[in-house]
Coordinates of N, CA and C in Angstrom, one line a residue:
G244 N -1.9 -23.0 -20.3 CA -2.9 -22.1 -19.6 C -1.8 -20.5 -19.3
D245 N -2.0 -19.6 -18.2 CA -1.8 -18.6 -18.7 C -0.8 -18.0 -17.6
V246 N -0.2 -18.5 -16.9 CA 0.6 -18.9 -15.4 C 1.8 -19.8 -15.8
P247 N 3.1 -19.2 -17.1 CA 4.3 -20.3 -16.9 C 4.9 -20.6 -16.1
E248 N 5.3 -22.2 -15.9 CA 6.0 -22.3 -14.7 C 7.2 -21.5 -13.9
D249 N 7.6 -21.0 -15.0 CA 8.6 -20.3 -15.0 C 8.9 -18.6 -14.5
E250 N 7.6 -18.2 -14.8 CA 7.4 -16.9 -13.9 C 7.6 -16.5 -12.2
W251 N 7.9 -15.5 -12.0 CA 8.0 -15.1 -10.7 C 7.1 -15.2 -9.8
F252 N 5.6 -15.3 -9.8 CA 4.2 -15.3 -9.7 C 4.2 -17.0 -9.6
A253 N 4.1 -18.1 -10.6 CA 3.9 -18.8 -10.4 C 3.5 -19.8 -9.2
G254 N 4.5 -19.8 -8.3 CA 4.2 -20.7 -7.2 C 2.8 -19.8 -6.6
A255 N 2.9 -18.6 -5.9 CA 1.9 -18.0 -5.3 C 0.7 -18.1 -5.7
V256 N 1.0 -18.2 -7.4 CA -0.6 -17.9 -7.9 C -1.2 -19.7 -8.1
Q257 N -0.1 -20.4 -7.8 CA -0.7 -21.8 -7.4 C -0.9 -22.6 -5.8
N258 N -0.4 -21.7 -5.0 CA -0.7 -21.9 -3.6 C -2.2 -20.8 -3.1
A259 N -2.2 -19.8 -3.8 CA -3.4 -19.4 -3.4 C -4.3 -19.9 -4.0
A260 N -4.3 -20.8 -5.3 CA -5.3 -21.6 -5.7 C -5.7 -22.3 -5.0
E261 N -4.9 -23.0 -4.0 CA -4.9 -24.3 -3.9 C -5.5 -23.7 -2.3
M262 N -5.2 -22.7 -2.1 CA -5.7 -21.9 -0.1 C -7.2 -21.5 -0.8
A263 N -7.5 -21.5 -1.8 CA -9.4 -20.9 -2.1 C -9.4 -19.6 -2.0
I264 N -7.9 -18.5 -2.0 CA -7.8 -17.4 -2.2 C -8.2 -16.9 -3.3
I265 N -7.7 -17.1 -4.0 CA -7.8 -16.7 -5.3 C -8.1 -17.8 -6.6
F266 N -9.1 -17.4 -7.3 CA -9.4 -18.6 -8.5 C -9.0 -18.3 -10.0
G267 N -8.9 -18.9 -11.1 CA -9.0 -18.7 -12.2 C -10.3 -18.1 -13.0
Y268 N -10.2 -18.5 -14.3 CA -11.7 -17.8 -15.1 C -12.5 -18.6 -15.2
G269 N -11.9 -19.7 -15.2 CA -11.9 -21.0 -16.3 C -11.1 -21.0 -17.3
N270 N -11.2 -22.2 -17.8 CA -10.7 -22.6 -19.6 C -9.6 -22.1 -19.2
N271 N -8.7 -22.7 -18.0 CA -7.2 -22.7 -17.6 C -6.8 -21.2 -17.9
R272 N -7.8 -20.5 -17.5 CA -7.7 -18.3 -17.5 C -7.3 -17.7 -16.3
F273 N -5.6 -17.6 -15.8 CA -5.9 -16.7 -14.7 C -5.7 -15.7 -14.7
G274 N -5.3 -14.8 -16.1 CA -5.0 -13.4 -16.2 C -4.4 -12.8 -15.0
P275 N -3.3 -13.4 -14.9 CA -1.9 -12.9 -14.5 C -1.7 -11.0 -14.2
N276 N -2.1 -10.8 -15.4 CA -1.5 -9.6 -15.7 C -2.7 -8.1 -15.7
D277 N -4.1 -9.2 -15.2 CA -5.0 -8.1 -15.4 C -5.0 -7.5 -13.5
T278 N -5.2 -6.2 -13.9 CA -5.9 -5.5 -12.6 C -7.1 -5.9 -11.7
T279 N -6.6 -5.8 -10.4 CA -7.4 -6.1 -9.8 C -8.6 -4.9 -9.0
T280 N -9.7 -4.8 -9.0 CA -11.2 -4.2 -8.6 C -10.7 -4.4 -6.8
N281 N -11.3 -3.4 -6.6 CA -11.2 -3.2 -4.9 C -12.1 -4.4 -4.4
Q282 N -13.1 -4.5 -4.9 CA -14.2 -5.5 -4.2 C -13.0 -6.8 -4.3
Q283 N -12.1 -7.4 -5.5 CA -11.4 -8.3 -5.8 C -10.0 -8.5 -4.6
T284 N -9.6 -7.2 -4.6 CA -8.6 -7.1 -3.9 C -8.9 -7.4 -2.2
V285 N -9.9 -7.1 -1.8 CA -10.6 -6.9 -0.3 C -11.1 -8.5 0.0
T286 N -11.5 -8.7 -1.3 CA -12.1 -10.2 -1.2 C -11.0 -11.5 -0.6
M287 N -10.0 -10.7 -1.6 CA -8.7 -12.1 -1.0 C -8.5 -11.6 -0.3
L288 N -7.9 -10.7 0.6 CA -6.8 -10.3 1.6 C -8.0 -11.0 2.6
M289 N -9.4 -10.6 2.8 CA -10.1 -11.2 3.5 C -10.4 -13.0 3.8
R290 N -10.0 -13.5 2.6 CA -9.8 -15.0 3.1 C -8.4 -15.4 3.2
T291 N -7.2 -14.1 2.7 CA -6.5 -14.7 3.7 C -6.2 -14.8 4.6
V292 N -6.5 -13.8 5.5 CA -6.9 -14.2 7.1 C -7.7 -15.1 8.1
G293 N -8.8 -15.5 6.8 CA -9.5 -16.4 7.2 C -11.2 -15.8 7.3
Y294 N -11.8 -14.6 7.2 CA -12.6 -14.1 7.2 C -13.3 -14.4 6.0
N295 N -15.0 -14.8 6.7 CA -15.5 -15.6 5.3 C -16.2 -14.2 5.0
A296 N -16.5 -13.6 4.0 CA -17.7 -12.4 3.2 C -17.7 -13.1 2.0
E297 N -19.5 -12.0 1.8 CA -20.1 -12.8 0.1 C -19.2 -11.3 -0.2
Y298 N -19.0 -12.2 -1.6 CA -18.3 -11.3 -2.4 C -19.0 -10.0 -2.4
D299 N -20.2 -9.9 -2.4 CA -21.3 -8.9 -3.2 C -21.3 -7.6 -2.3
S300 N -21.1 -8.3 -0.7 CA -21.1 -7.2 0.0 C -19.2 -6.8 0.8
V301 N -18.7 -7.0 0.2 CA -17.4 -7.5 0.8 C -16.7 -5.9 1.6
L302 N -16.8 -5.0 1.0 CA -16.4 -4.1 1.5 C -17.1 -3.7 2.5
Q303 N -18.3 -3.7 3.1 CA -19.1 -3.2 4.0 C -18.6 -4.3 5.2
T304 N -18.5 -5.6 5.0 CA -18.3 -6.9 5.8 C -17.0 -6.3 6.4
A305 N -15.7 -6.2 5.3 CA -14.4 -5.4 5.8 C -14.7 -4.6 6.6
A306 N -15.3 -3.4 6.3 CA -15.3 -2.3 7.5 C -16.2 -2.6 8.5
D307 N -16.7 -4.1 8.8 CA -17.5 -4.2 10.0 C -16.4 -4.8 11.0
R308 N -15.4 -5.3 10.1 CA -14.2 -6.3 11.2 C -13.4 -5.6 11.0
G309 N -13.4 -4.1 10.8 CA -12.1 -3.0 11.2 C -11.6 -2.2 10.1
I310 N -11.9 -3.0 9.4 CA -10.7 -3.0 7.8 C -11.4 -1.2 7.3
G311 N -10.6 -0.4 8.3 CA -11.2 0.9 7.8 C -11.1 1.2 6.6
A312 N -10.0 1.2 5.7 CA -9.2 1.3 4.2 C -10.5 0.8 3.3
S313 N -11.7 0.5 3.8 CA -12.3 -0.4 3.0 C -13.6 0.5 2.7
L314 N -13.6 1.2 3.7 CA -15.0 2.5 3.6 C -14.7 3.6 2.2
G315 N -15.5 3.7 1.8 CA -15.4 4.5 0.8 C -14.1 4.3 -0.4
L316 N -14.5 3.4 -1.0 CA -13.5 2.2 -1.9 C -14.9 2.1 -2.6
N317 N -14.7 2.2 -4.0 CA -15.6 1.7 -4.9 C -15.4 0.6 -5.3
D318 N -16.2 -0.5 -5.2 CA -16.4 -1.8 -5.5 C -15.5 -1.8 -7.0
N319 N -15.9 -1.3 -8.1 CA -14.9 -2.0 -9.5 C -13.8 -0.8 -9.9
D320 N -13.6 0.4 -8.9 CA -12.0 0.6 -8.9 C -11.3 -0.1 -9.5
Y321 N -10.0 0.2 -9.9 CA -8.7 -0.6 -9.8 C -8.3 -0.4 -8.2
T322 N -7.4 -1.6 -7.8 CA -7.2 -0.9 -6.3 C -5.2 -1.1 -6.8
S323 N -4.7 0.2 -6.3 CA -3.3 1.1 -6.1 C -2.5 0.4 -5.1
R324 N -1.5 0.4 -5.1 CA 0.2 -0.3 -4.0 C -0.5 0.5 -2.9
A325 N -0.5 1.9 -3.3 CA -1.4 2.2 -1.8 C -2.4 2.2 -1.2
T326 N -3.1 1.9 -1.8 CA -4.2 1.4 -1.3 C -4.4 -0.1 -0.6
T327 N -3.8 -0.9 -1.2 CA -3.3 -2.1 -0.5 C -2.6 -1.8 0.0
A328 N -1.9 -1.4 0.6 CA -1.3 -1.0 1.6 C -1.7 -0.8 2.9
V329 N -2.6 0.5 2.8 CA -3.5 0.8 4.1 C -4.4 -0.6 4.1
L330 N -5.1 -1.3 3.1 CA -5.7 -2.3 3.7 C -4.9 -3.3 4.5
I331 N -3.8 -3.7 3.9 CA -3.0 -5.1 4.4 C -2.7 -4.6 6.0
K332 N -2.8 -3.2 6.4 CA -2.0 -2.5 7.4 C -3.5 -3.0 8.4
D333 N -4.8 -2.5 8.2 CA -6.3 -2.5 8.5 C -5.8 -4.3 9.2
I334 N -5.8 -5.0 7.9 CA -6.1 -6.5 7.9 C -5.2 -7.1 9.4
L335 N -4.3 -6.4 9.5 CA -3.1 -6.8 10.4 C -3.7 -6.3 12.0
A336 N -4.3 -5.1 11.6 CA -4.4 -4.4 13.0 C -5.9 -5.5 13.4
S337 N -6.4 -5.9 12.5 CA -7.8 -6.6 12.9 C -7.4 -8.0 13.6
I338 N -6.3 -8.3 13.4 CA -6.0 -9.6 13.7 C -5.1 -9.5 14.9
H339 N -4.8 -8.5 15.4 CA -4.5 -7.8 17.1 C -2.7 -7.9 16.6
V340 N -2.2 -7.5 15.2 CA -1.1 -7.6 14.8 C -0.5 -6.2 15.4
D341 N 0.8 -5.7 15.9 CA 1.1 -4.4 16.3 C 2.0 -3.5 15.0
V342 N 0.6 -2.5 14.6 CA 0.7 -1.3 13.4 C 1.3 -0.2 13.9
D343 N 1.6 0.0 15.2 CA 1.9 1.0 15.7 C 3.8 1.3 15.3
L344 N 4.1 2.6 14.8 CA 5.6 2.5 14.5 C 5.8 3.6 14.4
T345 N 6.8 4.0 15.1 CA 7.7 5.5 15.8 C 7.8 6.3 14.1
E346 N 8.4 7.4 14.3 CA 8.7 7.9 13.1 C 9.9 7.5 12.4
S347 N 11.4 7.3 13.9 CA 12.3 7.2 12.6 C 11.9 5.4 12.5
E348 N 11.3 4.4 13.0 CA 11.0 3.3 12.6 C 10.4 3.4 11.0
I349 N 9.5 4.3 10.8 CA 9.0 4.3 9.5 C 9.8 4.8 8.6
A350 N 10.7 5.9 9.0 CA 12.0 6.3 7.9 C 12.8 5.1 7.6
G351 N 13.4 4.1 8.8 CA 14.7 3.4 8.2 C 13.6 2.3 7.4
L352 N 12.6 1.9 7.8 CA 11.8 1.2 6.7 C 11.8 1.3 5.5
L353 N 11.2 2.6 5.1 CA 10.8 3.6 3.8 C 12.4 3.8 3.6
A354 N 13.3 3.9 4.0 CA 14.6 4.4 3.1 C 15.3 4.2 2.1
P355 N 14.9 2.8 1.9 CA 15.5 2.5 0.6 C 14.3 2.8 -0.5
F356 N 13.5 3.3 -0.7 CA 12.5 3.6 -1.5 C 12.5 5.1 -1.6
N357 N 12.3 5.4 -3.2 CA 12.4 7.1 -3.2 C 11.5 7.4 -4.4
D358 N 10.2 7.0 -4.3 CA 9.2 7.3 -5.0 C 7.8 7.8 -3.7
L359 N 8.2 7.8 -2.5 CA 7.1 8.0 -1.9 C 7.4 9.4 -1.1
D360 N 7.3 10.3 -1.7 CA 6.9 11.5 -1.6 C 5.7 11.5 -1.9
G361 N 5.3 12.7 -0.9 CA 3.5 13.0 -1.0 C 2.5 12.3 -0.5
L362 N 3.0 11.0 -0.3 CA 1.9 10.0 0.5 C 1.2 10.9 1.5
S363 N 0.3 10.2 2.2 CA -0.1 10.4 3.8 C 0.8 10.1 4.6
D364 N 0.6 10.5 6.0 CA 0.9 9.6 7.3 C 0.9 8.4 7.1
E365 N -0.8 8.3 6.6 CA -1.2 6.5 7.2 C -0.5 6.0 6.1
Q366 N -0.5 6.6 4.8 CA -0.3 5.4 3.8 C 1.5 5.1 4.2
M367 N 2.2 6.2 4.4 CA 3.7 6.3 4.8 C 3.3 5.2 5.8
L368 N 2.9 5.1 7.2 CA 2.8 4.1 7.7 C 2.8 2.7 7.7
S369 N 1.5 2.7 6.3 CA 1.5 1.4 6.2 C 1.8 0.5 4.9
F370 N 2.8 1.6 4.5 CA 3.7 0.7 3.7 C 4.9 0.1 4.6
A371 N 5.1 0.9 5.7 CA 6.4 0.8 6.5 C 5.8 -0.5 7.0
V372 N 4.6 -0.3 7.7 CA 3.9 -2.2 8.2 C 4.2 -3.3 7.4
A373 N 3.7 -3.1 5.8 CA 3.7 -4.2 4.6 C 5.0 -4.4 5.3
V374 N 6.0 -3.3 5.0 CA 7.9 -4.0 4.5 C 7.9 -4.4 6.0
K375 N 7.8 -3.9 6.7 CA 8.6 -4.7 8.3 C 7.8 -6.2 8.5
Y376 N 6.9 -6.7 7.9 CA 6.6 -7.7 8.3 C 6.4 -8.9 6.6
G377 N 7.2 -8.0 5.6 CA 7.4 -9.0 4.6 C 6.2 -9.2 3.6
I378 N 5.4 -8.0 3.8 CA 4.6 -8.6 3.1 C 4.4 -7.4 1.1
L379 N 4.8 -6.8 2.1 CA 5.2 -5.9 0.4 C 6.7 -5.5 0.6
K380 N 7.5 -5.5 -1.4 CA 8.4 -5.3 -1.4 C 8.3 -4.3 -1.9
G381 N 9.2 -3.7 -2.7 CA 9.8 -2.9 -4.0 C 9.7 -4.1 -4.7
T382 N 8.9 -2.3 -6.3 CA 8.9 -2.8 -7.2 C 10.5 -3.0 -7.8
Y383 N 11.0 -4.0 -9.0 CA 11.5 -4.3 -9.6 C 11.7 -3.3 -10.9
V384 N 12.3 -2.4 -11.0 CA 12.4 -1.5 -11.7 C 14.1 -1.1 -12.8
G385 N 14.3 -1.8 -13.7 CA 15.8 -1.6 -14.1 C 16.9 -2.3 -13.2
E386 N 17.5 -2.1 -12.8 CA 18.2 -3.1 -11.6 C 18.2 -3.2 -10.1
D387 N 17.3 -2.5 -9.7 CA 17.1 -2.3 -8.2 C 15.6 -2.5 -8.0
Y388 N 15.1 -2.6 -6.5 CA 13.9 -2.6 -5.9 C 13.6 -1.3 -5.2
S389 N 14.1 -0.4 -5.7 CA 14.3 1.0 -5.1 C 13.1 1.7 -5.2
L390 N 11.8 1.6 -5.9 CA 10.3 1.6 -6.0 C 9.5 1.2 -5.4
M391 N 8.6 1.7 -4.8 CA 7.8 1.1 -4.4 C 6.5 1.2 -5.0
G392 N 6.2 2.4 -6.1 CA 4.9 2.2 -6.9 C 3.4 2.3 -6.5
P393 N 3.0 3.4 -5.5 CA 2.3 3.6 -4.7 C 1.0 4.0 -5.9
D394 N 1.1 4.1 -6.7 CA 0.2 4.9 -7.9 C -0.3 3.4 -8.8
I395 N 0.8 2.6 -8.9 CA 0.8 1.2 -9.4 C -0.2 0.6 -9.3
L396 N -1.4 0.2 -10.6 CA -2.2 -0.6 -9.9 C -2.0 -2.5 -9.9
L397 N -2.5 -2.8 -8.8 CA -2.0 -3.9 -8.6 C -2.6 -4.8 -9.7
T398 N -2.1 -6.5 -9.7 CA -2.5 -7.3 -10.9 C -2.6 -8.1 -9.8
R399 N -3.6 -9.5 -10.3 CA -3.9 -10.6 -9.9 C -2.5 -11.2 -9.2
A400 N -1.6 -11.5 -10.3 CA -0.1 -12.3 -10.1 C 0.5 -11.4 -8.7
Q401 N 0.1 -9.7 -8.7 CA 0.8 -9.8 -7.2 C 0.1 -9.7 -6.0
I402 N -1.1 -9.8 -6.5 CA -2.0 -10.0 -5.1 C -2.0 -11.3 -4.6
S403 N -1.9 -12.5 -5.2 CA -1.3 -13.5 -5.4 C -0.2 -13.5 -4.0
M404 N 0.8 -13.0 -4.9 CA 2.0 -13.2 -3.7 C 2.0 -12.6 -2.7
I405 N 1.5 -11.5 -2.5 CA 1.0 -10.4 -1.3 C 0.2 -11.4 -0.5
A406 N -1.0 -12.3 -1.2 CA -1.4 -13.0 -0.2 C -1.0 -14.0 0.6
I407 N 0.2 -15.0 -0.6 CA 1.0 -16.0 0.1 C 1.7 -15.1 1.4
R408 N 2.7 -14.4 0.7 CA 3.4 -13.1 2.1 C 2.7 -13.4 3.4
L409 N 1.3 -12.4 2.9 CA 0.5 -12.5 4.5 C 0.5 -14.0 5.1
V410 N -0.3 -14.7 4.1 CA 0.1 -16.2 5.3 C 0.8 -16.6 5.5
E411 N 2.3 -16.6 5.2 CA 3.6 -16.7 5.6 C 3.8 -16.2 7.2
F412 N 3.5 -14.9 7.1 CA 3.7 -14.0 8.2 C 3.0 -14.1 9.0
I413 N 1.4 -14.4 8.9 CA 0.7 -15.2 9.9 C 0.5 -16.4 10.7
T414 N 1.2 -16.9 9.9 CA 1.4 -18.5 10.2 C 2.6 -19.0 10.9
K415 N 3.6 -17.9 11.0 CA 4.9 -18.5 11.4 C 5.2 -18.3 12.7

């Protein structure tokens, strides 16, 4: 297959597949570096928290469940990390996780990341919530994880890792 056992995402892909959160393409192909569409991302996040959703109507189903970030998304557009953060915050709120943070909490949680200038208040809150609960971490660039990469498009490997972190948070 295309998921070598020694890759950083191999365990997450395996676990997410076993939990029926994400599936391969068939023929032993997963496509870990393929970018995910909004429809795919929301479907996987919904499955992660146990919400049933038909793939063709997942964005509307998510909105009906209180995941407001799904409104206005186009099914086939690719999902950025900033959009993913807002989706994570909304999904956590939909399962009654506290997503209210003070300005100082947000500043403290996001202090390690130096690429968040120009984001909306909701995006900043969303990244802070996702960091607080261990669901999003910085992206490795060079020698550290000081970038959150809000404009980076999400890959199937990344959503697998995010899904597993979300499951681990919910079930602990």
